[in-house]
Structure formats: C-alpha cells, structure tokens
PDB file of C-alpha atoms in Angstrom:
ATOM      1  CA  UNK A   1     -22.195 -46.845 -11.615  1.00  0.00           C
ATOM      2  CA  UNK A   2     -20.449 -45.675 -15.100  1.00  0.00           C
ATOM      3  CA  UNK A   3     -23.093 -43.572 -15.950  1.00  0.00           C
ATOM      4  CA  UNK A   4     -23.205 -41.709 -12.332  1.00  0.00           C
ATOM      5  CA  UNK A   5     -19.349 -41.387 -12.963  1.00  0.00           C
ATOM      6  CA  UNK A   6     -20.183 -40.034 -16.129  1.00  0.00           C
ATOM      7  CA  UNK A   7     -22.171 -37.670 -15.347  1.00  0.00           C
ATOM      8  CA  UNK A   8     -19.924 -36.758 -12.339  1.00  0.00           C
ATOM      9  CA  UNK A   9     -17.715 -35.124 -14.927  1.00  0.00           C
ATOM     10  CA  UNK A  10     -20.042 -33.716 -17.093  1.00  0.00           C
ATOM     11  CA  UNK A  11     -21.088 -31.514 -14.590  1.00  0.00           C
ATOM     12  CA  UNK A  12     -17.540 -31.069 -12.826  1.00  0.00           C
ATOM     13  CA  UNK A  13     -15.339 -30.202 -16.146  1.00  0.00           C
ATOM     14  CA  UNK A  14     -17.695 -26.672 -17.064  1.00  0.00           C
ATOM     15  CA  UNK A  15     -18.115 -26.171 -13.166  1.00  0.00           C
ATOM     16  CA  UNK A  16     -14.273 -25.996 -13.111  1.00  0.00           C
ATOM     17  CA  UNK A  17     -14.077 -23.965 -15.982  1.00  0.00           C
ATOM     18  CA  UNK A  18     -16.444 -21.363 -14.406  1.00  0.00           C
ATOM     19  CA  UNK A  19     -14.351 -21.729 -11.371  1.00  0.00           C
ATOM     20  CA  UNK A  20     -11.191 -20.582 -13.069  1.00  0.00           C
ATOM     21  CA  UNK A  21     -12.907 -17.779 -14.957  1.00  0.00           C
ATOM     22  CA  UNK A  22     -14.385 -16.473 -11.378  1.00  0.00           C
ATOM     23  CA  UNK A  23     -11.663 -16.812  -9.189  1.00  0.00           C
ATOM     24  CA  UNK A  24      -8.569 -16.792 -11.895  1.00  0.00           C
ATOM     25  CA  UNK A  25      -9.849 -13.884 -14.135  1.00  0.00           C
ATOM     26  CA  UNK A  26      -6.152 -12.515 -15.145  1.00  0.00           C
ATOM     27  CA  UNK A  27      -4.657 -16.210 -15.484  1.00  0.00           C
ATOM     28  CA  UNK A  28      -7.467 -17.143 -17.201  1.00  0.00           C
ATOM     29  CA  UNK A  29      -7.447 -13.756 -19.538  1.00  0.00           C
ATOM     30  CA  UNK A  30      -3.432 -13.942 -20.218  1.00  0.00           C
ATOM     31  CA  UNK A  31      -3.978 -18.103 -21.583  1.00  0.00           C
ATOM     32  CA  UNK A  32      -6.805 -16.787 -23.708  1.00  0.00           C
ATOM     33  CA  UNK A  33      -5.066 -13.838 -25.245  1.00  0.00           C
ATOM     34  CA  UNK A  34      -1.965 -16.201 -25.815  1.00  0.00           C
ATOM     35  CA  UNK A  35      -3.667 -19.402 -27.010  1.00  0.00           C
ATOM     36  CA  UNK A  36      -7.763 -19.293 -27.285  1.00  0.00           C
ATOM     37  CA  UNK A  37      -7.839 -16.121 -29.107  1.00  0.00           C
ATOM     38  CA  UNK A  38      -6.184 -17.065 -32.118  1.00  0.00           C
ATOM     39  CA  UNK A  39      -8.494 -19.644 -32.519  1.00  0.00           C
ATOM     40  CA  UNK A  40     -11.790 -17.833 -31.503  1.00  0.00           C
ATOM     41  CA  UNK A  41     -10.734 -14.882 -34.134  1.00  0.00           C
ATOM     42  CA  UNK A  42     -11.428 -17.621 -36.749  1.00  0.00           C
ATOM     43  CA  UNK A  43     -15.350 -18.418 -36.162  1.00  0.00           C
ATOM     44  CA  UNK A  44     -16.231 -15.472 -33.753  1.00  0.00           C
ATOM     45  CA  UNK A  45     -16.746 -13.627 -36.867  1.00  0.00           C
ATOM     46  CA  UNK A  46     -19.373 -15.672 -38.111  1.00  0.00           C
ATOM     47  CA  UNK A  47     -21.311 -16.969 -35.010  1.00  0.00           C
ATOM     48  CA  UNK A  48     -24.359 -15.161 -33.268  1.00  0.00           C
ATOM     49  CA  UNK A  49     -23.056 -13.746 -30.091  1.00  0.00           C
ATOM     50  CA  UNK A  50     -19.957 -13.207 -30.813  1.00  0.00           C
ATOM     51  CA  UNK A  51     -17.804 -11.006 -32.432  1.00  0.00           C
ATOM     52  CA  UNK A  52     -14.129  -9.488 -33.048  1.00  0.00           C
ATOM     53  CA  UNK A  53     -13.326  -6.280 -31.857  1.00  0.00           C
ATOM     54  CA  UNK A  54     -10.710  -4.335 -33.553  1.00  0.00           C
ATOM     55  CA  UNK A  55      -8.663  -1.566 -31.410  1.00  0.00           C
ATOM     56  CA  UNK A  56      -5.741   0.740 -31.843  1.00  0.00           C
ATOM     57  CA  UNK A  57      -3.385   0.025 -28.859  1.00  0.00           C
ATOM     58  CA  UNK A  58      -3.206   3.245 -27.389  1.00  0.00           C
ATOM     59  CA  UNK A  59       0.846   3.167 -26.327  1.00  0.00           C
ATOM     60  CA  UNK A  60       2.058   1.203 -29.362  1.00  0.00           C
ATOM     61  CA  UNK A  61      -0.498   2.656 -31.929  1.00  0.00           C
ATOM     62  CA  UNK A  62      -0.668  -1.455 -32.834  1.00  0.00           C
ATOM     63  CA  UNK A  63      -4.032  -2.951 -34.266  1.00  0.00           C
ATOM     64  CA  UNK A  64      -5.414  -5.609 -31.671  1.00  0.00           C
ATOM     65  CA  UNK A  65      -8.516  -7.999 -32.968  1.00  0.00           C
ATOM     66  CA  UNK A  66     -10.051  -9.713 -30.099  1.00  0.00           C
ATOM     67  CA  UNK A  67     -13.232 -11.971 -29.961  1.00  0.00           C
ATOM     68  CA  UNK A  68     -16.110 -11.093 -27.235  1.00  0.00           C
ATOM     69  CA  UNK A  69     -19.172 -11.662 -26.308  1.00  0.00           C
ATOM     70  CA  UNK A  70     -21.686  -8.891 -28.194  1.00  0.00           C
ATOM     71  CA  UNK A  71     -25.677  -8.131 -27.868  1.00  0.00           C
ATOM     72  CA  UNK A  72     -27.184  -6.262 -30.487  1.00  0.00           C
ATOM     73  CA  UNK A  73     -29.097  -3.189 -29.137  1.00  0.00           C
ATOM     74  CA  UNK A  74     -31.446  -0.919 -31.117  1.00  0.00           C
ATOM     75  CA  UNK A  75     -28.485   2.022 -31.079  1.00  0.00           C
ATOM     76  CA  UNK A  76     -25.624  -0.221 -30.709  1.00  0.00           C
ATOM     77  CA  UNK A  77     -23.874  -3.282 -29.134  1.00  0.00           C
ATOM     78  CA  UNK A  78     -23.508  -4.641 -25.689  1.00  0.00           C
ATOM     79  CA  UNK A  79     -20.396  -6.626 -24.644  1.00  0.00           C
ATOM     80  CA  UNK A  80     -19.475  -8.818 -21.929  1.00  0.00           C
ATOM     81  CA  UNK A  81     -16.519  -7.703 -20.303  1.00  0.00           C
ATOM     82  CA  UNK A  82     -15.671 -10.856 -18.902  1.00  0.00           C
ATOM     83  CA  UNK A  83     -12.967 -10.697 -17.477  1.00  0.00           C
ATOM     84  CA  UNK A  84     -13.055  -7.142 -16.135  1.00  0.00           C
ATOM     85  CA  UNK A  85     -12.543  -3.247 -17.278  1.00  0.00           C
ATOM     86  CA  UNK A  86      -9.176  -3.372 -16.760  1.00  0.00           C
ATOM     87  CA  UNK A  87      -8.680  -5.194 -20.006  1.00  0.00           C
ATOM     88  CA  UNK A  88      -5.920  -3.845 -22.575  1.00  0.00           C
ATOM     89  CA  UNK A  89      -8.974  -3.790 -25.005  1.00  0.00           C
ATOM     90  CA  UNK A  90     -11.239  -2.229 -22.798  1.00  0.00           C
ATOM     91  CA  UNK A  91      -8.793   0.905 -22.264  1.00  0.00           C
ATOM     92  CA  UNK A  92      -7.737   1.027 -25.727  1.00  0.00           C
ATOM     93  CA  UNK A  93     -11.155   1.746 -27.128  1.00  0.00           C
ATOM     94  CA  UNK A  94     -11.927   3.847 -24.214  1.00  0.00           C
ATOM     95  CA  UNK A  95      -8.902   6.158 -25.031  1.00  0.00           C
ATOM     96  CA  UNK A  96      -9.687   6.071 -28.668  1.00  0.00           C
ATOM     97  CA  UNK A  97     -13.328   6.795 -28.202  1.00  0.00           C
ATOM     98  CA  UNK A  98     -14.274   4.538 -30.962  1.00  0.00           C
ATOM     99  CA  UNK A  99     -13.655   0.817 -32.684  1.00  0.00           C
ATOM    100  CA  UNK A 100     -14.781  -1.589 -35.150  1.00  0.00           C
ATOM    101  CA  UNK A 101     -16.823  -4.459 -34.438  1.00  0.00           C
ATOM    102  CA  UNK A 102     -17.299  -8.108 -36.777  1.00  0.00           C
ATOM    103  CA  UNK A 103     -20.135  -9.612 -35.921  1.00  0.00           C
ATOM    104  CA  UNK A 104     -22.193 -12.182 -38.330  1.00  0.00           C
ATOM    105  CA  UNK A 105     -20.273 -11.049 -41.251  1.00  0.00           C
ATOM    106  CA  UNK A 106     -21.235  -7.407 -41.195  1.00  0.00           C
ATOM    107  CA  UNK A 107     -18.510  -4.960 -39.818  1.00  0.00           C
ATOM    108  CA  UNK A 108     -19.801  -1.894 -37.558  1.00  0.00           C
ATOM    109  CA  UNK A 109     -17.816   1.237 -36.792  1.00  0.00           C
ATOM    110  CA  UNK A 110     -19.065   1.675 -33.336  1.00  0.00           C
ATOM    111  CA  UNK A 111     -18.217   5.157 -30.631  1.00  0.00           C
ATOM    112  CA  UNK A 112     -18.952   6.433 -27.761  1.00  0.00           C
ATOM    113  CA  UNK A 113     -17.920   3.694 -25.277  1.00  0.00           C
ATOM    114  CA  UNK A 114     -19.539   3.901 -21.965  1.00  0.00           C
ATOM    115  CA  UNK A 115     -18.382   0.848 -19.252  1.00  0.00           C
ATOM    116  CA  UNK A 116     -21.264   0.427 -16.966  1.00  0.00           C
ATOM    117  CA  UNK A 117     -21.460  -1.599 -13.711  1.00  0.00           C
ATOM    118  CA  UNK A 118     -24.512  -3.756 -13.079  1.00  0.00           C
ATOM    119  CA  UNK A 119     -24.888  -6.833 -11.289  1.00  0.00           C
ATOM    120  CA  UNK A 120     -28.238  -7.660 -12.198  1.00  0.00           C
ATOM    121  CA  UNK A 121     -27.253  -8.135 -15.744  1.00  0.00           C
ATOM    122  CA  UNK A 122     -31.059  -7.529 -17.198  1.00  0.00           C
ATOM    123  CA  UNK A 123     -30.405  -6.489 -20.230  1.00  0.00           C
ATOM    124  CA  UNK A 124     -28.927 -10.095 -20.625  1.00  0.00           C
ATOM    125  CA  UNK A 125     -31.464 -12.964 -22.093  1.00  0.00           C
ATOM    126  CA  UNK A 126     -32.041 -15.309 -19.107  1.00  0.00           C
ATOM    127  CA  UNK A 127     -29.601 -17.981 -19.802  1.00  0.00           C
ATOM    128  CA  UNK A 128     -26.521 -15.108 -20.359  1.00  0.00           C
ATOM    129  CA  UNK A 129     -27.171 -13.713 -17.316  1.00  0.00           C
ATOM    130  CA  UNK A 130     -26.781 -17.305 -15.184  1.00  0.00           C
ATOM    131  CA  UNK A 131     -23.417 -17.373 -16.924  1.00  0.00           C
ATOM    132  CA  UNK A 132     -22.401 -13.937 -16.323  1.00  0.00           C
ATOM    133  CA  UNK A 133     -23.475 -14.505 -13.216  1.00  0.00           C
ATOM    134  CA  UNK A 134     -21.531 -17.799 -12.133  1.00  0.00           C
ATOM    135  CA  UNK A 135     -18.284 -16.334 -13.728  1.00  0.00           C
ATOM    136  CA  UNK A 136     -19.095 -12.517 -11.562  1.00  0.00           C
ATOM    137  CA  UNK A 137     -19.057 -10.473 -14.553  1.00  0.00           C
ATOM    138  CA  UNK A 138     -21.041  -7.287 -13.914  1.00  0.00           C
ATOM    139  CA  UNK A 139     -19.290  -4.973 -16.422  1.00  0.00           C
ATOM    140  CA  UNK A 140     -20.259  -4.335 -19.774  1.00  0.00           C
ATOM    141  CA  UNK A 141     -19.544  -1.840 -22.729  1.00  0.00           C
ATOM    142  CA  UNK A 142     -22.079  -0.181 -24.417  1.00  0.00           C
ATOM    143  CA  UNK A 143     -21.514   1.162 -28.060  1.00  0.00           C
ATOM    144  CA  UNK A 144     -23.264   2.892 -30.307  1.00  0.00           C
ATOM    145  CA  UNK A 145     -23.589   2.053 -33.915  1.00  0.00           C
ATOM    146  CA  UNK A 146     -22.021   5.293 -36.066  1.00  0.00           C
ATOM    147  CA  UNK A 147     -21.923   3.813 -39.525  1.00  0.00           C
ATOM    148  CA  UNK A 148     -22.223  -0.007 -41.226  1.00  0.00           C
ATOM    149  CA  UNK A 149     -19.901  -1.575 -43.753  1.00  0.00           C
ATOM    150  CA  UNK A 150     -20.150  -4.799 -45.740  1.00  0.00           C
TER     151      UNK A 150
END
C-alpha cells in the first residue's frame, strides 16, 4: 500500500506541473521570471539544452538574461518558446533582430530571428517533443549563428 501511494505522487507532482505550464502559461511565466530564473541563470549556462539568452529590452534599452530551452542546428539554434511568442524576450530580440546566446560555456552572437508555428515539433528528439507536447508548446525561434566568442 505505501509503495502504490508512493508512486501515486511520483506520477501526480510532474503531471501537475505540466498541468500548470499548459493551462497557466502567464502565471506560470510571471513566478519563473520572478523566482526560477534567478536560479536557472546560474547552471543554464553550463548544462546541455539549455542556455541564457541575453536581449536589449526594446522600451527601456535594459539588458535582460533569461534561461531557455536551445537545440543546436547546423546554421544556428532552436528554442522552445514555452510559454508562448508573446514573451517580453521573444519581442525584444525580434525588434532588435539579433541576441546573444550562452550555451555550454561558449557564447554565440546569433540574428535573424524567425518564430515559427509547428505542432508536430519534428525537429525535436523524441522525448522533447512528448514534453513540448504535454505542456502545448508549438512555437519556436530559430537563429542563426553570425559569429562565436569564447
């Protein structure tokens, strides 16, 4: 009986999570950007799959950093937009045409932002596209790479 309990909520606490994500996105966004984000910027620098995006706000001409999901392409990056195009990030590098991207210690100067809808996520390894999936994210950016730094 404890273990069937146990398992109960192993299975309920991320199926919540992706619940909130699906249903919640701009809840869910704002508590990131005011509490998760600090702490992502820390490690998302250094971890495969992630990364740290760095945008000029376009109003208050303020530098933003914010983690995301990234996928290297041969010309570029993909990222998740998880919770939706209508992020402040999302428009800022749209405006500005161009950002910088951390990712596995190496920092890319990436342009020419194109947002692109697709719900069948294949450019997505298998198990990223089941997430993407549960959560209903079916917008991505795609970058290309214009110059790399150390």
């Amino acid at each position: 009986m404890i273990v069937a309990v146990s398992v109960i909520w192993l299975l309920a606490i991320p199926l919540t999570l992706i619940l909130l994500v699906r249903f919640y996105k701009r809840q869910v966004a704002a508590f990131h950007r005011a509490i998760t984000n600090r702490v992502a910027r820390q490690f998302a620098t250094r971890l495969p799959g992630f990364g740290v995006i760095t945008n000029v706000g376009r109003r208050s001409g303020k530098l933003y950093e914010t983690p995301v999901n990234v996928f290297r392409r041969p010309d570029g990056f993909l990222i998740a937009l998880t919770y939706g195009r209508d992020s402040g990030w999302v428009k800022n590098v749209l405006a500005a045409g161009s950002c910088q991207l951390e990712t596995r210690r190496v920092l890319y100067q990436l342009s020419a932002p194109i947002v692109m809808h697709d719900p069948t996520r294949l450019r997505f390894p298998l198990p990223v596209r089941i997430i993407l999936g549960l959560i209903d994210a079916n917008d991505f950016m795609q970058l290309s790479t214009s110059a790399r730094s150390s």
